[in-house]
Short mmCIF file of C-alpha atoms and ligand atoms in Angstrom, two decimals:
data_model
loop_
_atom_site.label_atom_id
_atom_site.label_comp_id
_atom_site.label_asym_id
_atom_site.label_seq_id
_atom_site.Cartn_x
_atom_site.Cartn_y
_atom_site.Cartn_z
CA MET C 195 0.00 0.00 0.00
CA ASN C 196 1.49 3.37 -1.02
CA THR C 197 1.67 5.46 2.13
CA ILE C 198 2.66 8.99 3.08
CA ILE C 199 3.88 9.54 6.61
CA ALA C 200 3.29 13.15 7.56
CA GLY C 201 4.21 14.99 10.76
CA LEU C 202 1.15 16.73 12.22
CA GLN C 203 2.84 19.10 14.67
CA TRP C 204 6.10 21.11 14.58
CA GLY C 205 8.33 18.19 13.60
CA ASP C 206 9.98 15.71 15.98
CA GLU C 207 6.77 13.67 16.24
CA GLY C 208 8.70 10.39 16.12
CA LYS C 209 8.13 9.84 12.40
CA GLY C 210 11.39 7.90 12.03
CA LYS C 211 10.10 5.17 14.31
CA ILE C 212 6.74 4.94 12.52
CA VAL C 213 8.48 4.90 9.13
CA ASP C 214 10.72 2.17 10.46
CA TYR C 215 7.71 0.20 11.71
CA LEU C 216 5.92 0.48 8.35
CA THR C 217 9.09 -0.19 6.36
CA LYS C 218 8.84 -3.90 6.97
CA SER C 219 6.01 -4.06 4.43
CA ALA C 220 7.49 -1.44 2.06
CA ASP C 221 9.74 -1.98 -0.94
CA LEU C 222 10.88 1.61 -1.34
CA VAL C 223 11.30 4.44 1.20
CA ILE C 224 11.30 7.96 -0.23
CA ARG C 225 12.32 11.37 1.13
CA SER C 226 10.66 14.10 -0.92
CA GLN C 227 11.32 17.42 0.86
CA GLY C 228 13.53 19.15 3.41
CA GLY C 229 17.20 18.41 3.89
CA ASN C 230 19.54 17.63 6.72
CA ASN C 231 17.54 19.94 8.98
CA ALA C 232 15.62 16.73 9.73
CA GLY C 233 16.77 14.32 12.42
CA HIS C 234 15.15 10.91 12.41
CA THR C 235 16.12 8.49 15.14
CA VAL C 236 15.64 4.78 14.53
CA ILE C 237 16.41 2.28 17.29
CA THR C 238 16.53 -1.33 16.28
CA ASN C 239 17.93 -4.31 18.21
CA GLY C 240 19.19 -1.81 20.77
CA VAL C 241 21.28 0.10 18.18
CA LYS C 242 20.49 3.77 17.65
CA TYR C 243 20.82 5.31 14.17
CA ILE C 244 20.44 9.05 13.68
CA LEU C 245 19.51 9.91 10.12
CA HIS C 246 19.29 13.35 8.54
CA LEU C 247 19.15 12.92 4.76
CA LEU C 248 19.16 9.15 4.37
CA PRO C 249 15.67 7.63 4.32
CA SER C 250 14.99 5.44 7.37
CA GLY C 251 14.78 2.32 5.18
CA VAL C 252 18.59 2.21 5.00
CA VAL C 253 18.73 0.37 8.31
CA TRP C 254 16.91 -2.58 6.67
CA ASP C 255 18.31 -5.07 4.16
CA HIS C 256 16.83 -5.19 0.65
CA LYS C 257 14.91 -1.88 0.72
CA VAL C 258 15.43 0.75 -1.94
CA ASN C 259 15.82 4.26 -0.51
CA VAL C 260 15.21 7.32 -2.65
CA ILE C 261 16.20 10.93 -2.06
CA GLY C 262 13.70 12.64 -4.34
CA ASN C 263 13.85 15.79 -6.45
CA GLY C 264 12.17 17.91 -3.77
CA VAL C 265 14.96 17.41 -1.22
CA VAL C 266 17.86 19.87 -0.84
CA ILE C 267 21.13 17.98 -0.42
CA ASP C 268 24.20 19.14 1.45
CA PRO C 269 26.73 16.90 -0.35
CA VAL C 270 29.35 17.10 2.41
CA GLY C 271 26.73 16.43 5.09
CA LEU C 272 25.38 13.46 3.13
CA VAL C 273 28.83 11.92 2.64
CA ASP C 274 29.52 12.32 6.39
CA GLU C 275 26.20 10.68 7.20
CA ILE C 276 26.88 7.76 4.83
CA ARG C 277 30.30 7.26 6.48
CA ARG C 278 28.76 7.35 9.96
CA ILE C 279 26.09 4.79 9.10
CA GLU C 280 28.65 2.60 7.29
CA ALA C 281 30.81 2.74 10.44
CA GLN C 282 27.78 1.29 12.29
CA GLY C 283 27.96 -1.73 9.96
CA ILE C 284 25.41 -0.81 7.27
CA ALA C 285 26.75 -0.63 3.71
CA ILE C 286 25.19 2.15 1.63
CA THR C 287 25.38 0.70 -1.86
CA PRO C 288 24.12 2.21 -5.15
CA GLU C 289 21.33 -0.42 -5.13
CA LYS C 290 20.24 0.67 -1.67
CA LEU C 291 20.35 4.46 -2.13
CA LEU C 292 19.17 6.39 -5.20
CA ILE C 293 19.64 10.16 -5.40
CA SER C 294 17.49 12.22 -7.77
CA ASP C 295 19.41 14.04 -10.47
CA ARG C 296 16.90 16.91 -10.07
CA ALA C 297 17.46 17.53 -6.34
CA HIS C 298 18.98 20.89 -5.44
CA ILE C 299 22.28 21.39 -3.65
CA VAL C 300 22.98 23.15 -0.36
CA LEU C 301 26.30 24.98 -0.65
CA PRO C 302 28.44 26.12 2.30
CA ILE C 303 27.42 29.72 1.47
CA HIS C 304 23.78 28.80 2.14
CA LYS C 305 24.60 27.80 5.71
CA GLU C 306 26.45 31.06 6.34
CA LEU C 307 23.66 33.09 4.70
CA ASP C 308 21.17 31.25 6.93
CA ALA C 309 23.19 32.25 10.00
CA ALA C 310 23.59 35.84 8.74
CA ARG C 311 19.86 36.22 8.21
CA GLU C 312 19.10 34.83 11.64
CA ALA C 313 21.61 37.25 13.20
CA SER C 314 20.04 40.17 11.33
CA LEU C 315 16.58 39.26 12.65
CA GLY C 316 17.73 39.57 16.28
CA SER C 317 14.91 38.73 18.67
CA HIS C 318 12.62 37.97 15.68
CA LYS C 319 14.82 35.14 14.44
CA ILE C 320 13.17 31.96 13.11
CA GLY C 321 15.42 29.67 15.17
CA THR C 322 16.53 27.70 12.09
CA THR C 323 18.78 24.67 12.24
CA LYS C 324 21.39 26.77 10.33
CA ARG C 325 21.73 23.99 7.76
CA GLY C 326 21.24 26.46 4.88
CA ILE C 327 17.81 25.07 4.00
CA GLY C 328 15.99 28.40 3.46
CA PRO C 329 18.72 29.98 1.27
CA ALA C 330 19.07 26.76 -0.80
CA TYR C 331 15.31 26.64 -1.50
CA ALA C 332 15.40 30.40 -2.18
CA ASP C 333 18.01 29.79 -4.92
CA LYS C 334 15.83 27.00 -6.33
CA ILE C 335 12.77 29.28 -6.52
CA ASN C 336 14.92 32.18 -7.68
CA ARG C 337 16.16 29.94 -10.53
CA CYS C 338 19.83 30.31 -9.64
CA GLY C 339 20.27 26.99 -7.80
CA LEU C 340 22.56 24.09 -8.58
CA ARG C 341 21.07 20.66 -9.19
CA VAL C 342 22.65 17.24 -8.79
CA ALA C 343 22.56 16.68 -12.58
CA ASP C 344 24.65 19.83 -13.10
CA PHE C 345 27.66 17.98 -11.66
CA THR C 346 28.15 16.15 -14.95
CA ASP C 347 29.37 19.53 -16.26
CA ARG C 348 32.28 20.68 -14.09
CA ALA C 349 32.74 23.95 -15.98
CA PHE C 350 29.09 24.90 -15.43
CA VAL C 351 29.27 24.04 -11.71
CA SER C 352 32.50 26.02 -11.23
CA GLY C 353 31.01 29.02 -12.99
CA ARG C 354 27.75 28.88 -11.00
CA ILE C 355 29.56 28.45 -7.67
CA THR C 356 31.96 31.29 -8.47
CA ARG C 357 29.05 33.64 -9.22
CA ARG C 358 27.00 32.64 -6.17
CA VAL C 359 30.03 32.83 -3.86
CA ALA C 360 30.79 36.37 -5.09
CA GLU C 361 27.16 37.42 -4.45
CA ALA C 362 27.09 35.75 -1.03
CA ASN C 363 30.44 37.29 -0.02
CA GLU C 364 29.02 40.78 -0.56
CA ILE C 365 26.21 40.02 1.90
CA LEU C 366 28.49 38.27 4.41
CA ALA C 367 31.00 41.13 4.34
CA ARG C 368 28.15 43.52 5.19
CA TYR C 369 27.67 41.57 8.44
CA SER C 370 31.46 41.27 9.00
CA LEU C 371 31.14 37.50 8.63
CA PRO C 372 33.81 35.23 7.11
CA THR C 373 33.66 35.09 3.32
CA PHE C 374 34.27 32.10 1.01
CA ASP C 375 36.90 31.15 -1.53
CA ALA C 376 35.10 29.87 -4.65
CA ALA C 377 37.90 27.46 -5.63
CA ALA C 378 37.82 25.84 -2.17
CA VAL C 379 34.01 25.49 -2.31
CA CYS C 380 34.25 23.89 -5.79
CA SER C 381 36.90 21.44 -4.67
CA GLU C 382 34.86 20.47 -1.56
CA MET C 383 31.77 19.87 -3.72
CA PHE C 384 33.60 17.86 -6.39
CA THR C 385 35.23 15.65 -3.72
CA ALA C 386 31.85 14.95 -2.10
CA PHE C 387 30.33 14.14 -5.50
CA GLU C 388 32.92 11.46 -6.17
CA ARG C 389 31.31 9.47 -3.32
CA LEU C 390 27.72 10.35 -4.32
CA ALA C 391 27.93 9.93 -8.13
CA PRO C 392 27.22 6.15 -8.22
CA HIS C 393 23.89 6.79 -6.48
CA VAL C 394 22.67 9.54 -8.84
CA THR C 395 19.91 8.65 -11.30
CA ASN C 396 16.61 9.80 -12.74
CA THR C 397 14.48 8.52 -9.85
CA ILE C 398 11.13 9.40 -11.48
CA PRO C 399 10.89 6.41 -13.89
CA VAL C 400 12.22 4.15 -11.11
CA LEU C 401 9.33 5.22 -8.85
CA HIS C 402 6.77 4.92 -11.65
CA ALA C 403 8.01 1.42 -12.53
CA ALA C 404 7.72 0.42 -8.86
CA TRP C 405 4.18 1.84 -8.71
CA LYS C 406 3.14 0.02 -11.90
CA ALA C 407 4.67 -3.21 -10.54
CA LYS C 408 2.49 -2.76 -7.43
CA GLN C 409 5.48 -2.47 -5.13
CA SER C 410 4.81 -0.74 -1.85
CA LEU C 411 6.05 2.86 -1.60
CA LEU C 412 6.55 4.64 1.70
CA PHE C 413 7.02 8.42 1.76
CA GLU C 414 8.94 9.58 4.79
CA GLY C 415 7.86 13.13 5.58
CA ALA C 416 10.33 15.41 7.33
CA GLN C 417 9.45 18.26 9.73
CA GLY C 418 5.73 18.74 10.40
CA THR C 419 2.56 20.41 9.16
CA LEU C 420 2.96 23.51 11.34
CA LEU C 421 6.40 24.03 9.75
CA ASP C 422 4.97 23.84 6.19
CA VAL C 423 5.79 27.00 4.25
CA ASP C 424 2.10 27.34 3.22
CA PHE C 425 0.16 25.86 6.13
CA GLY C 426 2.48 26.40 9.08
CA THR C 427 2.91 29.20 11.59
CA TYR C 428 4.48 31.50 8.98
CA PRO C 429 7.13 32.95 9.09
CA PHE C 430 8.23 30.49 11.80
CA VAL C 431 8.31 27.61 9.34
CA THR C 432 10.78 25.72 7.21
CA SER C 433 11.08 26.38 3.47
CA SER C 434 9.40 23.32 1.97
CA ASN C 435 5.94 21.75 1.74
CA THR C 436 6.08 19.29 4.60
CA THR C 437 2.45 18.21 4.07
CA ALA C 438 1.20 15.30 1.94
CA GLY C 439 1.19 17.25 -1.34
CA GLY C 440 4.96 17.70 -1.02
CA ALA C 441 5.37 13.94 -1.39
CA CYS C 442 4.04 14.17 -4.97
CA THR C 443 5.84 17.33 -6.11
CA GLY C 444 9.02 16.14 -4.43
CA SER C 445 9.07 12.71 -6.06
CA GLY C 446 7.30 12.93 -9.42
CA LEU C 447 4.56 10.48 -8.42
CA PRO C 448 0.99 11.72 -9.01
CA PRO C 449 -1.65 12.05 -6.24
CA MET C 450 -3.56 8.96 -7.45
CA ALA C 451 -0.53 6.82 -6.58
CA ILE C 452 -1.15 7.53 -2.88
CA GLU C 453 -3.45 5.15 -1.03
CA ARG C 454 -2.99 6.05 2.63
CA VAL C 455 -1.77 8.99 4.74
CA ILE C 456 -0.57 8.20 8.24
CA GLY C 457 -0.38 11.35 10.37
CA VAL C 458 2.14 11.19 13.20
CA CYS C 459 1.69 13.18 16.38
CA LYS C 460 3.00 12.95 19.91
CA ALA C 461 0.58 12.33 22.74
CA TYR C 462 1.51 15.89 23.74
CA THR C 463 3.07 18.76 21.74
CA THR C 464 6.67 19.95 21.31
CA ARG C 465 8.43 22.65 19.34
CA VAL C 466 12.01 23.80 18.73
CA GLY C 467 12.96 27.16 17.27
CA SER C 468 10.88 30.31 17.65
CA GLY C 469 7.21 31.01 16.98
CA PRO C 470 3.78 30.56 18.53
CA PHE C 471 3.00 27.61 20.81
CA PRO C 472 -0.32 28.24 22.62
CA THR C 473 -0.34 25.08 24.76
CA ALA C 474 3.31 25.36 25.92
CA ASP C 475 3.60 24.35 29.57
CA ALA C 476 6.73 24.95 31.64
CA GLY C 477 5.84 22.23 34.15
CA LEU C 478 5.44 19.58 31.44
CA SER C 479 8.70 20.76 29.77
CA ASP C 480 10.66 20.49 33.03
CA TYR C 481 9.16 17.09 33.74
CA LEU C 482 9.98 15.63 30.27
CA HIS C 483 13.49 17.19 30.20
CA GLY C 484 14.05 15.71 33.66
CA LEU C 485 13.37 12.29 32.14
CA GLY C 486 16.08 13.05 29.54
CA ARG C 487 13.41 13.35 26.83
CA GLU C 488 12.77 16.03 24.23
CA PHE C 489 16.22 17.15 23.16
CA GLY C 490 16.60 17.72 19.36
CA ALA C 491 18.28 14.96 17.29
CA THR C 492 19.87 17.49 14.90
CA THR C 493 20.93 20.32 17.20
CA GLY C 494 20.56 18.87 20.73
CA ARG C 495 18.38 21.88 21.64
CA PRO C 496 15.79 21.24 24.37
CA ARG C 497 12.31 21.25 22.85
CA ALA C 498 9.58 23.32 24.46
CA CYS C 499 6.76 20.99 25.54
CA GLY C 500 3.04 21.49 26.02
CA TRP C 501 -0.34 19.81 26.12
CA LEU C 502 -1.99 18.11 23.18
CA ASP C 503 -3.43 20.73 20.82
CA THR C 504 -6.30 19.43 18.69
CA VAL C 505 -6.83 22.82 17.01
CA LEU C 506 -3.54 22.19 15.24
CA LEU C 507 -4.13 18.47 14.78
CA ARG C 508 -7.61 18.94 13.30
CA PHE C 509 -6.16 21.36 10.71
CA ALA C 510 -3.21 19.04 10.05
CA CYS C 511 -5.58 16.10 9.44
CA MET C 512 -7.52 18.26 6.95
CA VAL C 513 -4.62 19.52 4.84
CA ASN C 514 -2.84 16.16 4.76
CA GLY C 515 -5.95 14.03 4.20
CA VAL C 516 -4.90 11.83 7.11
CA THR C 517 -6.52 8.39 7.04
CA GLY C 518 -5.02 7.08 10.30
CA LEU C 519 -3.23 8.61 13.30
CA ALA C 520 0.03 7.29 14.73
CA VAL C 521 0.33 8.63 18.28
CA THR C 522 3.88 8.43 19.65
CA ASN C 523 5.43 8.94 23.09
CA LEU C 524 2.29 7.97 24.98
CA ASP C 525 4.61 6.71 27.74
CA GLY C 526 5.85 10.31 28.24
CA LEU C 527 2.53 10.96 30.02
CA ASP C 528 2.65 7.80 32.19
CA ALA C 529 3.22 9.68 35.45
CA SER C 530 0.80 12.60 34.94
CA ASP C 531 -2.25 12.59 37.20
CA THR C 532 -4.35 14.94 35.05
CA LEU C 533 -4.02 15.52 31.31
CA GLN C 534 -5.15 18.55 29.35
CA ILE C 535 -6.39 18.47 25.77
CA CYS C 536 -6.80 21.79 23.98
CA THR C 537 -10.05 21.66 21.99
CA SER C 538 -10.20 25.27 20.71
CA TYR C 539 -8.66 28.73 21.15
CA ALA C 540 -10.35 31.84 22.45
CA ILE C 541 -9.11 34.79 20.39
CA ASP C 542 -10.69 38.16 21.20
CA ASP C 543 -13.74 36.47 22.75
CA LYS C 544 -14.33 34.29 19.69
CA VAL C 545 -13.87 30.52 19.75
CA HIS C 546 -11.61 29.13 17.00
CA THR C 547 -11.44 25.46 16.17
CA LEU C 548 -8.84 26.00 13.42
CA PRO C 549 -5.55 27.93 13.60
CA PRO C 550 -5.59 31.62 12.64
CA ALA C 551 -3.60 33.03 9.70
CA GLU C 552 -2.91 36.46 11.22
CA ARG C 553 0.48 36.60 12.94
CA ASP C 554 -0.62 38.67 15.91
CA ALA C 555 -3.72 36.53 16.57
CA TRP C 556 -1.43 33.78 17.84
CA ASP C 557 -0.22 36.03 20.66
CA ARG C 558 -3.82 36.47 21.84
CA ALA C 559 -4.85 32.80 21.44
CA VAL C 560 -5.90 31.37 24.80
CA PRO C 561 -6.24 27.57 24.76
CA ILE C 562 -9.54 26.12 25.97
CA TYR C 563 -8.83 22.83 27.71
CA GLU C 564 -10.68 19.68 28.58
CA SER C 565 -9.20 17.66 31.49
CA LEU C 566 -8.90 13.89 31.48
CA PRO C 567 -7.59 11.61 34.24
CA GLY C 568 -4.07 10.19 33.78
CA TRP C 569 -3.30 6.47 34.04
CA GLN C 570 -0.25 6.78 36.31
CA CYS C 571 1.33 3.48 35.41
CA ASP C 572 4.05 2.23 33.11
CA THR C 573 2.86 1.58 29.55
CA THR C 574 6.29 0.78 28.07
CA GLY C 575 5.77 -2.98 28.47
CA CYS C 576 2.38 -3.05 26.71
CA SER C 577 2.54 -5.13 23.58
CA ARG C 578 -1.09 -4.84 22.43
CA TYR C 579 -3.45 -1.86 22.29
CA GLN C 580 -5.88 -3.74 24.56
CA ASP C 581 -3.14 -3.92 27.24
CA LEU C 582 -3.13 -0.11 27.62
CA PRO C 583 -4.81 1.15 30.80
CA GLY C 584 -8.44 2.26 30.36
CA GLN C 585 -7.63 5.95 30.94
CA ALA C 586 -4.99 5.81 28.17
CA GLN C 587 -7.50 4.27 25.77
CA THR C 588 -10.04 6.98 26.71
CA TYR C 589 -7.43 9.70 26.11
CA LEU C 590 -6.61 8.28 22.66
CA ALA C 591 -10.28 7.83 21.76
CA ARG C 592 -10.97 11.48 22.63
CA LEU C 593 -8.00 12.60 20.53
CA ALA C 594 -9.33 10.63 17.55
CA GLU C 595 -12.84 12.02 18.06
CA LEU C 596 -11.60 15.63 18.19
CA CYS C 597 -9.59 15.13 14.97
CA GLY C 598 -12.22 13.05 13.17
CA VAL C 599 -9.62 10.40 12.24
CA PRO C 600 -9.15 6.90 13.73
CA ILE C 601 -6.01 5.86 15.61
CA ALA C 602 -3.89 3.37 13.63
CA LEU C 603 -0.73 3.05 15.75
CA VAL C 604 0.44 3.95 19.25
CA GLY C 605 4.06 4.27 20.40
CA VAL C 606 4.95 3.43 24.02
CA GLY C 607 8.75 3.58 23.83
CA PRO C 608 11.65 4.11 21.45
CA ASP C 609 12.17 0.52 20.30
CA ARG C 610 10.69 -0.92 17.10
CA ALA C 611 8.79 -3.46 19.21
CA GLN C 612 7.10 -0.75 21.30
CA THR C 613 4.58 0.14 18.57
CA LEU C 614 1.01 -1.09 19.01
CA ALA C 615 -1.33 -1.55 16.06
CA VAL C 616 -4.98 -0.71 16.72
P1 LIG D 32 15.10 25.42 8.95
O1 LIG D 32 14.33 24.27 8.39
O2 LIG D 32 16.48 25.02 9.43
O3 LIG D 32 15.12 26.60 8.04
O4 LIG D 32 14.34 25.91 10.29
C1 LIG D 32 13.06 26.51 10.25
C2 LIG D 32 12.22 26.06 11.44
O5 LIG D 32 11.93 24.67 11.29
C3 LIG D 32 12.91 26.19 12.79
O6 LIG D 32 11.92 26.46 13.77
C4 LIG D 32 13.49 24.81 13.03
O7 LIG D 32 13.69 24.55 14.41
C5 LIG D 32 12.37 23.97 12.44
N1 LIG D 32 12.82 22.64 11.99
C6 LIG D 32 13.47 22.33 10.85
N2 LIG D 32 13.66 21.00 10.77
C7 LIG D 32 13.09 20.46 11.86
C8 LIG D 32 12.92 19.11 12.31
O8 LIG D 32 13.32 18.13 11.67
N3 LIG D 32 12.27 18.97 13.51
C9 LIG D 32 11.78 20.02 14.20
N4 LIG D 32 11.91 21.27 13.81
C10 LIG D 32 12.56 21.50 12.64
#
């Protein structure tokens, strides 16, 4: 069954684990947007793999993993990641990893421009991962980007890098930031491409052939709906379409190829970076950080934590066309005596059941909560949905009701085995 896995919150919903769980029945795993701003953690047989650009299917034997045209690739970052995973005993062969010849490249200048822009925004900064994602997508949209296929023409790449480095240096010098040497950037890129070249191909016919052959395709979404450049809490978003539609534009497969959309959310809410977060709760943050949970896989930053927000989830289910919910980290709430679920926002005395578009409305959004009793026992050993305590099942049923989508999977711990099918 061709499935999109979409994050329904601000990223970090535990998609890697759900992708990993569903990969056993998939033939191909596809990344279609974002870049190495993503951090997907997969734990299998007690070994932890942290993936940024590689699709989660690489930790399995005999799965084909595709980095689609909609992804932005930092070649040096990808080579480092391949080396790290190979050092953990997993060979990344050309059969196992295919890289789209149409994907765009993140250059070192993009990372520095990302940092410069953040610095210039001061207290209004986005809180980016500083991986150069925004500036790389800006070059793509501005039609001055470099694509993977361009690397077959060294003279073109050198010329394009030289021009972009000169333009970037002017901006960086304005902020008294270190500037780049074009020849050094070219040499770094060409060296990285020597390792990547055997993986590069036109992935579109490969995906279409797999679809026609009724192989099972799994789209691994990165980031989350509220970070989508169109549907998220703009401008505090990333620079790609993180929602289900991005899987099609970022891979070359049409919408009718998709049969199922699994929306992943935590049993509570987290966010890194800046921007609105109506249900943020300092007590819940302190509690989860005290358990050693909720530190970012990419940057190590502590994530702000808060109660479940079904205003956001309802909207996320709409725009993604979610057919089933995968609720992760239920065990994070094991010790809480009372749980809050936000059902709507009060904004200027009006009740809103969907998120507002106006930036300043977020500052005035007051969450309206419903309280439910906690279960106050350890769920990490549950191996079937029916084993979950009654209060946990009630909490999940209410979540599903408020979103209008049934629960498909529940996560009660980081291991592959701690995923319960409903
Ligand atoms: P950028 O994607 O690095 O430009 O960052 C833009 C916003 O998206 C910031 O708030 C980041 O913290 C957030 N972000 C980007 N990637 C992820 C992710 O994989 N998980 C959570 N937040 C992310």
